[in-house]
Amino acid sequence: MSAVIETVELTKTFGTKTVVDNLSFQVGRGEVLGFLGPNGAGKSTTMKMITGFLTPSSGTAIVEGFDVARDPIAVKTAIGYLPEGAPAYPDMTARGFLGFVAGIRGFDGAERRKRVDAAMAMTELAEVAEQPIDTLSKGFKRRVGLAQALLHNPPVLILDEPTDGLDPNQKFGVRKLITEMAAEKSIIISTHILEEVDAVCSRAMIIAGGKILVDGTPTELAARSCKGSLDEVFREVTGNA
Amino acid sequence: MRNIGLIFRRELAAYFATPLAYIFIIIFLVLAGTLTFFVGSFMERDQADLQAFFSFHPWLYLFLVPALSMRLWAEERRTGSIELLLTMPITMTQAVLGKYLAAWVFTGIALALTAPIWLTVNYLGDPDNGVIVASYVASFLMAGAFMAIGSMISASTKNQVIAFVLTTTICFVLTLAGSPIVIEFFANWAPPMLIELVNGLGFLSHFQAIQRGVIDFRDFIYFASIIGLALYANALILDLEKAA
């Protein structure tokens, strides 16, 4: 299995604080990697570096063979990214916003409309298509962010807390969507919800203090605890980190 | 070019999606008109020119342009949309230019809407329309220079009030740099070269030069360099923040 996403000794320091510490890992096609870890563990910072929003202090990330430092546009083209908090342009309507993103992603005319419609159908946005994003509920805003990330059918998806703020039905919907896409993509999601790892991830990584503490399949991880639950492992490995 | 165009259109539409655009344009037109007729004594001067109109533009821009520019990057940072924009497959230059051009063209729209005063002066008398065209160009260039500085400042802070105050201050200093007050301040002690430099830096002297209808290439170079330098610094600041 060749790596689609690879981080090479990825490091980020803010002042004297090391947020991501020499992180090296690989994600192959068909893999869904779940980032777990307490707040401030470096999950979002790692994602921001892979997507080219932050420049690493040292090390680099390689996506589909392109180095994010040398070829950021190629990396950004290959990635669909849902940033933390699902930001968007609040004054735009959901359709207008997705149309803008589709334009930037290189789609025009009928193809652009088709892409926008397809992304809205996947994330069930049709009923709020003409509403300003400002006026949408948290769940819809998150789905607009998701639609924006899926629109160009990218080989790589990086989703920072994709189900945060969704109700149980919506969570189920998003997880189903991720599972359906998993086979032909490489996906990294970050989450606080451990059951989500069980539900969608083929591999889980617990990070704290910018370091990988545990890396394995959800079952392997759970087996490490005497009680056999992910919750237990999470508390055990991050409790004193 | 395509990406600049897309960002430009999105930004320009965003102005008109909120009351911001309309309030800005109305205030600009009302102030420009009031200053021209009441403070500038347009009628009493009894001259067929728009001197009274254009002479107030630097002072109008001084607080109206920062009001527009302050949100350019600070707002993206506040809402987090900057993360979305800068992880799209676009270059930093495209992002900076697209946003800047939209803001500049928006001030151009406000400026173009003052055309009735041009028609009025043509109706009342026989003005030198060449001078008026040059004055419009000068006014637009100056707005562009203010806007570029404002965009740069906006990139360096999340706080829009700080962006506004800093931009106004910097533009105020630059506007006055060539004025008699500042030159006199330097006259007594500074070497002539420094005085010449300070004089050359002033918005006002370049604005007035073009406004007189004397199209000197150097005045264009001046405004173009201010805009170019400020936008270059703008992109640099954003790059530095990524690495911070």
mmCIF file of C-alpha atoms in Angstrom, chain B residues 4-240:
data_model
loop_
_atom_site.group_PDB
_atom_site.id
_atom_site.type_symbol
_atom_site.label_atom_id
_atom_site.label_comp_id
_atom_site.label_asym_id
_atom_site.label_seq_id
_atom_site.Cartn_x
_atom_site.Cartn_y
_atom_site.Cartn_z
ATOM 1 C CA ILE B 4 -8.648 36.742 -9.164
ATOM 2 C CA GLY B 5 -11.870 37.300 -11.097
ATOM 3 C CA LEU B 6 -13.819 34.802 -9.000
ATOM 4 C CA ILE B 7 -12.601 36.263 -5.712
ATOM 5 C CA PHE B 8 -13.184 39.779 -7.039
ATOM 6 C CA ARG B 9 -16.797 39.004 -7.953
ATOM 7 C CA ARG B 10 -17.508 37.277 -4.654
ATOM 8 C CA GLU B 11 -16.087 40.186 -2.683
ATOM 9 C CA LEU B 12 -17.865 42.875 -4.675
ATOM 10 C CA ALA B 13 -21.178 41.015 -4.345
ATOM 11 C CA ALA B 14 -20.588 40.728 -0.606
ATOM 12 C CA TYR B 15 -20.558 44.537 -0.295
ATOM 13 C CA PHE B 16 -24.010 44.712 -1.812
ATOM 14 C CA ALA B 17 -25.356 41.759 0.183
ATOM 15 C CA THR B 18 -25.363 43.918 3.319
ATOM 16 C CA PRO B 19 -26.407 47.536 3.916
ATOM 17 C CA LEU B 20 -22.688 48.396 4.014
ATOM 18 C CA ALA B 21 -22.484 49.291 0.336
ATOM 19 C CA TYR B 22 -25.537 51.516 0.328
ATOM 20 C CA ILE B 23 -24.652 53.293 3.549
ATOM 21 C CA PHE B 24 -21.133 53.888 2.315
ATOM 22 C CA ILE B 25 -22.257 55.257 -1.030
ATOM 23 C CA ILE B 26 -24.949 57.494 0.465
ATOM 24 C CA ILE B 27 -22.617 58.930 3.091
ATOM 25 C CA PHE B 28 -19.918 59.479 0.497
ATOM 26 C CA LEU B 29 -22.286 61.295 -1.848
ATOM 27 C CA VAL B 30 -23.921 63.385 0.877
ATOM 28 C CA LEU B 31 -20.594 64.421 2.381
ATOM 29 C CA ALA B 32 -19.010 65.119 -1.002
ATOM 30 C CA GLY B 33 -21.993 67.260 -1.967
ATOM 31 C CA THR B 34 -22.249 69.094 1.341
ATOM 32 C CA LEU B 35 -18.558 69.886 1.471
ATOM 33 C CA THR B 36 -18.533 71.090 -2.116
ATOM 34 C CA PHE B 37 -21.514 73.406 -1.854
ATOM 35 C CA PHE B 38 -21.346 74.658 1.724
ATOM 36 C CA VAL B 39 -17.711 74.444 2.794
ATOM 37 C CA GLY B 40 -16.149 74.704 -0.630
ATOM 38 C CA SER B 41 -18.502 77.525 -1.717
ATOM 39 C CA PHE B 42 -18.977 75.952 -5.135
ATOM 40 C CA MET B 43 -21.598 78.520 -6.151
ATOM 41 C CA GLU B 44 -19.967 81.619 -4.648
ATOM 42 C CA ARG B 45 -16.675 80.892 -6.374
ATOM 43 C CA ASP B 46 -18.493 81.497 -9.638
ATOM 44 C CA GLN B 47 -16.002 79.401 -11.546
ATOM 45 C CA ALA B 48 -16.763 76.568 -13.904
ATOM 46 C CA ASP B 49 -14.498 73.963 -12.349
ATOM 47 C CA LEU B 50 -14.702 71.209 -9.740
ATOM 48 C CA GLN B 51 -11.814 72.402 -7.580
ATOM 49 C CA ALA B 52 -14.144 72.790 -4.628
ATOM 50 C CA PHE B 53 -15.360 69.250 -5.124
ATOM 51 C CA PHE B 54 -12.053 67.427 -5.495
ATOM 52 C CA SER B 55 -10.145 69.310 -2.821
ATOM 53 C CA PHE B 56 -12.150 67.500 -0.118
ATOM 54 C CA HIS B 57 -11.592 64.008 -1.449
ATOM 55 C CA PRO B 58 -8.385 63.267 0.504
ATOM 56 C CA TRP B 59 -10.193 64.126 3.744
ATOM 57 C CA LEU B 60 -13.250 62.066 2.835
ATOM 58 C CA TYR B 61 -11.109 59.071 1.943
ATOM 59 C CA LEU B 62 -9.185 59.467 5.140
ATOM 60 C CA PHE B 63 -12.006 57.978 7.156
ATOM 61 C CA LEU B 64 -14.254 56.360 4.565
ATOM 62 C CA VAL B 65 -11.612 54.148 2.935
ATOM 63 C CA PRO B 66 -10.337 52.699 6.251
ATOM 64 C CA ALA B 67 -13.965 51.937 7.104
ATOM 65 C CA LEU B 68 -14.021 49.660 4.061
ATOM 66 C CA SER B 69 -10.492 48.315 4.242
ATOM 67 C CA MET B 70 -10.545 47.439 7.941
ATOM 68 C CA ARG B 71 -12.700 44.388 7.305
ATOM 69 C CA LEU B 72 -10.802 43.076 4.266
ATOM 70 C CA TRP B 73 -8.626 40.557 6.112
ATOM 71 C CA ALA B 74 -9.569 41.144 9.746
ATOM 72 C CA GLU B 75 -13.084 39.895 9.036
ATOM 73 C CA GLU B 76 -11.819 36.745 7.274
ATOM 74 C CA ARG B 77 -9.634 36.095 10.269
ATOM 75 C CA ARG B 78 -12.440 36.691 12.748
ATOM 76 C CA THR B 79 -14.914 34.354 11.053
ATOM 77 C CA GLY B 80 -12.212 31.807 10.199
ATOM 78 C CA SER B 81 -13.040 31.943 6.496
ATOM 79 C CA ILE B 82 -9.392 32.874 5.889
ATOM 80 C CA GLU B 83 -8.562 29.223 6.555
ATOM 81 C CA LEU B 84 -10.969 28.195 3.850
ATOM 82 C CA LEU B 85 -9.725 30.794 1.374
ATOM 83 C CA LEU B 86 -6.056 30.015 1.884
ATOM 84 C CA THR B 87 -6.513 26.241 1.619
ATOM 85 C CA MET B 88 -8.201 26.610 -1.766
ATOM 86 C CA PRO B 89 -5.992 25.980 -4.791
ATOM 87 C CA ILE B 90 -5.139 29.654 -5.242
ATOM 88 C CA THR B 91 -1.964 31.640 -4.696
ATOM 89 C CA MET B 92 -1.563 34.292 -2.032
ATOM 90 C CA THR B 93 -1.168 36.914 -4.766
ATOM 91 C CA GLN B 94 -4.517 35.956 -6.286
ATOM 92 C CA ALA B 95 -6.236 36.169 -2.908
ATOM 93 C CA VAL B 96 -4.721 39.560 -2.058
ATOM 94 C CA LEU B 97 -5.378 41.064 -5.500
ATOM 95 C CA GLY B 98 -8.923 39.723 -5.805
ATOM 96 C CA LYS B 99 -9.981 41.161 -2.474
ATOM 97 C CA TYR B 100 -8.132 44.432 -2.965
ATOM 98 C CA LEU B 101 -9.453 45.080 -6.471
ATOM 99 C CA ALA B 102 -13.035 44.502 -5.339
ATOM 100 C CA ALA B 103 -12.638 47.061 -2.571
ATOM 101 C CA TRP B 104 -10.955 49.543 -4.895
ATOM 102 C CA VAL B 105 -13.551 49.159 -7.637
ATOM 103 C CA PHE B 106 -16.226 49.633 -4.996
ATOM 104 C CA THR B 107 -14.808 53.054 -4.106
ATOM 105 C CA GLY B 108 -14.670 53.658 -7.857
ATOM 106 C CA ILE B 109 -18.411 53.001 -8.067
ATOM 107 C CA ALA B 110 -19.043 55.507 -5.283
ATOM 108 C CA LEU B 111 -16.826 58.011 -7.093
ATOM 109 C CA ALA B 112 -18.568 57.411 -10.426
ATOM 110 C CA LEU B 113 -21.905 58.182 -8.793
ATOM 111 C CA THR B 114 -20.752 61.754 -8.249
ATOM 112 C CA ALA B 115 -21.063 62.274 -12.019
ATOM 113 C CA PRO B 116 -24.149 64.547 -11.627
ATOM 114 C CA ILE B 117 -21.921 67.267 -10.220
ATOM 115 C CA TRP B 118 -19.843 67.038 -13.372
ATOM 116 C CA LEU B 119 -22.982 67.374 -15.468
ATOM 117 C CA THR B 120 -24.073 70.312 -13.320
ATOM 118 C CA VAL B 121 -20.876 72.232 -13.846
ATOM 119 C CA ASN B 122 -21.115 71.614 -17.588
ATOM 120 C CA TYR B 123 -24.681 72.865 -17.568
ATOM 121 C CA LEU B 124 -23.791 75.986 -15.602
ATOM 122 C CA GLY B 125 -20.655 76.892 -17.449
ATOM 123 C CA ASP B 126 -17.883 75.761 -19.695
ATOM 124 C CA PRO B 127 -15.327 73.894 -17.582
ATOM 125 C CA ASP B 128 -12.072 72.318 -18.716
ATOM 126 C CA ASN B 129 -13.259 68.721 -18.907
ATOM 127 C CA GLY B 130 -9.711 67.464 -19.391
ATOM 128 C CA VAL B 131 -8.822 68.753 -15.947
ATOM 129 C CA ILE B 132 -11.928 67.145 -14.498
ATOM 130 C CA VAL B 133 -11.072 63.759 -16.019
ATOM 131 C CA ALA B 134 -7.536 64.062 -14.654
ATOM 132 C CA SER B 135 -8.960 64.938 -11.251
ATOM 133 C CA TYR B 136 -11.205 61.888 -11.256
ATOM 134 C CA VAL B 137 -8.225 59.720 -12.162
ATOM 135 C CA ALA B 138 -6.160 61.295 -9.388
ATOM 136 C CA SER B 139 -8.966 60.831 -6.891
ATOM 137 C CA PHE B 140 -9.397 57.178 -7.859
ATOM 138 C CA LEU B 141 -5.650 56.543 -7.617
ATOM 139 C CA MET B 142 -5.512 58.109 -4.194
ATOM 140 C CA ALA B 143 -8.431 55.993 -2.996
ATOM 141 C CA GLY B 144 -6.516 52.985 -4.325
ATOM 142 C CA ALA B 145 -3.396 53.921 -2.400
ATOM 143 C CA PHE B 146 -5.386 54.395 0.822
ATOM 144 C CA MET B 147 -7.119 51.085 0.211
ATOM 145 C CA ALA B 148 -3.860 49.207 -0.360
ATOM 146 C CA ILE B 149 -2.434 50.535 2.899
ATOM 147 C CA GLY B 150 -5.698 49.657 4.633
ATOM 148 C CA SER B 151 -5.634 46.133 3.217
ATOM 149 C CA MET B 152 -2.097 45.649 4.478
ATOM 150 C CA ILE B 153 -3.001 46.865 7.971
ATOM 151 C CA SER B 154 -6.131 44.737 7.994
ATOM 152 C CA ALA B 155 -4.006 41.645 7.324
ATOM 153 C CA SER B 156 -1.971 42.270 10.436
ATOM 154 C CA THR B 157 -4.781 42.340 12.983
ATOM 155 C CA LYS B 158 -7.948 40.510 13.906
ATOM 156 C CA ASN B 159 -9.344 43.663 15.458
ATOM 157 C CA GLN B 160 -11.153 45.897 12.991
ATOM 158 C CA VAL B 161 -11.110 48.964 15.238
ATOM 159 C CA ILE B 162 -7.337 48.765 15.452
ATOM 160 C CA ALA B 163 -7.183 48.330 11.686
ATOM 161 C CA PHE B 164 -9.354 51.429 11.207
ATOM 162 C CA VAL B 165 -7.418 53.678 13.575
ATOM 163 C CA LEU B 166 -4.004 52.572 12.296
ATOM 164 C CA THR B 167 -4.980 52.985 8.651
ATOM 165 C CA THR B 168 -6.434 56.441 9.241
ATOM 166 C CA THR B 169 -3.321 57.500 11.123
ATOM 167 C CA ILE B 170 -0.884 56.222 8.505
ATOM 168 C CA CYS B 171 -2.901 57.722 5.667
ATOM 169 C CA PHE B 172 -3.181 61.019 7.547
ATOM 170 C CA VAL B 173 0.582 61.209 7.996
ATOM 171 C CA LEU B 174 1.163 60.287 4.356
ATOM 172 C CA THR B 175 -1.434 62.789 3.168
ATOM 173 C CA LEU B 176 0.171 65.605 5.079
ATOM 174 C CA ALA B 177 3.771 64.607 4.397
ATOM 175 C CA GLY B 178 4.093 67.110 1.568
ATOM 176 C CA SER B 179 2.075 69.905 3.137
ATOM 177 C CA PRO B 180 3.582 73.245 4.277
ATOM 178 C CA ILE B 181 3.025 72.401 7.982
ATOM 179 C CA VAL B 182 5.155 69.291 7.833
ATOM 180 C CA ILE B 183 7.744 70.783 5.518
ATOM 181 C CA GLU B 184 8.176 73.791 7.832
ATOM 182 C CA PHE B 185 8.639 71.445 10.727
ATOM 183 C CA PHE B 186 11.571 69.879 8.892
ATOM 184 C CA ALA B 187 12.819 73.066 7.248
ATOM 185 C CA ASN B 188 14.857 74.430 10.152
ATOM 186 C CA TRP B 189 17.076 71.470 10.857
ATOM 187 C CA ALA B 190 16.755 68.705 8.313
ATOM 188 C CA PRO B 191 19.099 68.371 5.337
ATOM 189 C CA PRO B 192 17.480 69.395 2.032
ATOM 190 C CA MET B 193 17.544 65.799 0.814
ATOM 191 C CA LEU B 194 15.326 64.650 3.672
ATOM 192 C CA ILE B 195 12.923 67.519 3.101
ATOM 193 C CA GLU B 196 12.764 66.594 -0.567
ATOM 194 C CA LEU B 197 12.064 62.975 0.370
ATOM 195 C CA VAL B 198 9.303 63.853 2.818
ATOM 196 C CA ASN B 199 7.828 66.215 0.258
ATOM 197 C CA GLY B 200 7.878 63.486 -2.375
ATOM 198 C CA LEU B 201 6.121 61.050 -0.064
ATOM 199 C CA GLY B 202 3.041 63.210 0.394
ATOM 200 C CA PHE B 203 -0.247 62.063 -1.121
ATOM 201 C CA LEU B 204 -1.480 65.603 -1.321
ATOM 202 C CA SER B 205 1.265 67.019 -3.523
ATOM 203 C CA HIS B 206 0.863 64.198 -6.046
ATOM 204 C CA PHE B 207 -2.898 64.431 -5.916
ATOM 205 C CA GLN B 208 -2.826 68.172 -6.521
ATOM 206 C CA ALA B 209 -0.291 67.780 -9.309
ATOM 207 C CA ILE B 210 -2.535 65.458 -11.317
ATOM 208 C CA GLN B 211 -5.570 67.509 -10.329
ATOM 209 C CA ARG B 212 -4.143 70.597 -11.988
ATOM 210 C CA GLY B 213 -4.392 68.674 -15.209
ATOM 211 C CA VAL B 214 -0.636 68.239 -15.436
ATOM 212 C CA ILE B 215 -0.327 64.561 -16.189
ATOM 213 C CA ASP B 216 3.149 63.776 -14.978
ATOM 214 C CA PHE B 217 4.174 60.162 -15.315
ATOM 215 C CA ARG B 218 5.977 60.365 -11.967
ATOM 216 C CA ASP B 219 2.729 60.959 -10.101
ATOM 217 C CA PHE B 220 1.295 57.761 -11.548
ATOM 218 C CA ILE B 221 4.470 55.882 -10.688
ATOM 219 C CA TYR B 222 4.142 57.254 -7.168
ATOM 220 C CA PHE B 223 0.622 55.929 -6.615
ATOM 221 C CA ALA B 224 1.365 52.664 -8.404
ATOM 222 C CA SER B 225 4.411 52.065 -6.198
ATOM 223 C CA ILE B 226 2.484 52.802 -3.001
ATOM 224 C CA ILE B 227 -0.208 50.320 -4.067
ATOM 225 C CA GLY B 228 2.326 47.720 -5.220
ATOM 226 C CA LEU B 229 4.457 47.983 -2.097
ATOM 227 C CA ALA B 230 1.503 47.879 0.294
ATOM 228 C CA LEU B 231 -0.007 44.822 -1.408
ATOM 229 C CA TYR B 232 3.355 43.073 -1.526
ATOM 230 C CA ALA B 233 3.697 43.695 2.215
ATOM 231 C CA ASN B 234 0.102 42.516 2.606
ATOM 232 C CA ALA B 235 0.911 39.109 1.066
ATOM 233 C CA LEU B 236 4.136 38.923 3.034
ATOM 234 C CA ILE B 237 2.327 39.566 6.323
ATOM 235 C CA LEU B 238 -0.166 36.802 5.556
ATOM 236 C CA ASP B 239 2.687 34.419 4.714
ATOM 237 C CA LEU B 240 4.503 35.303 7.922
#
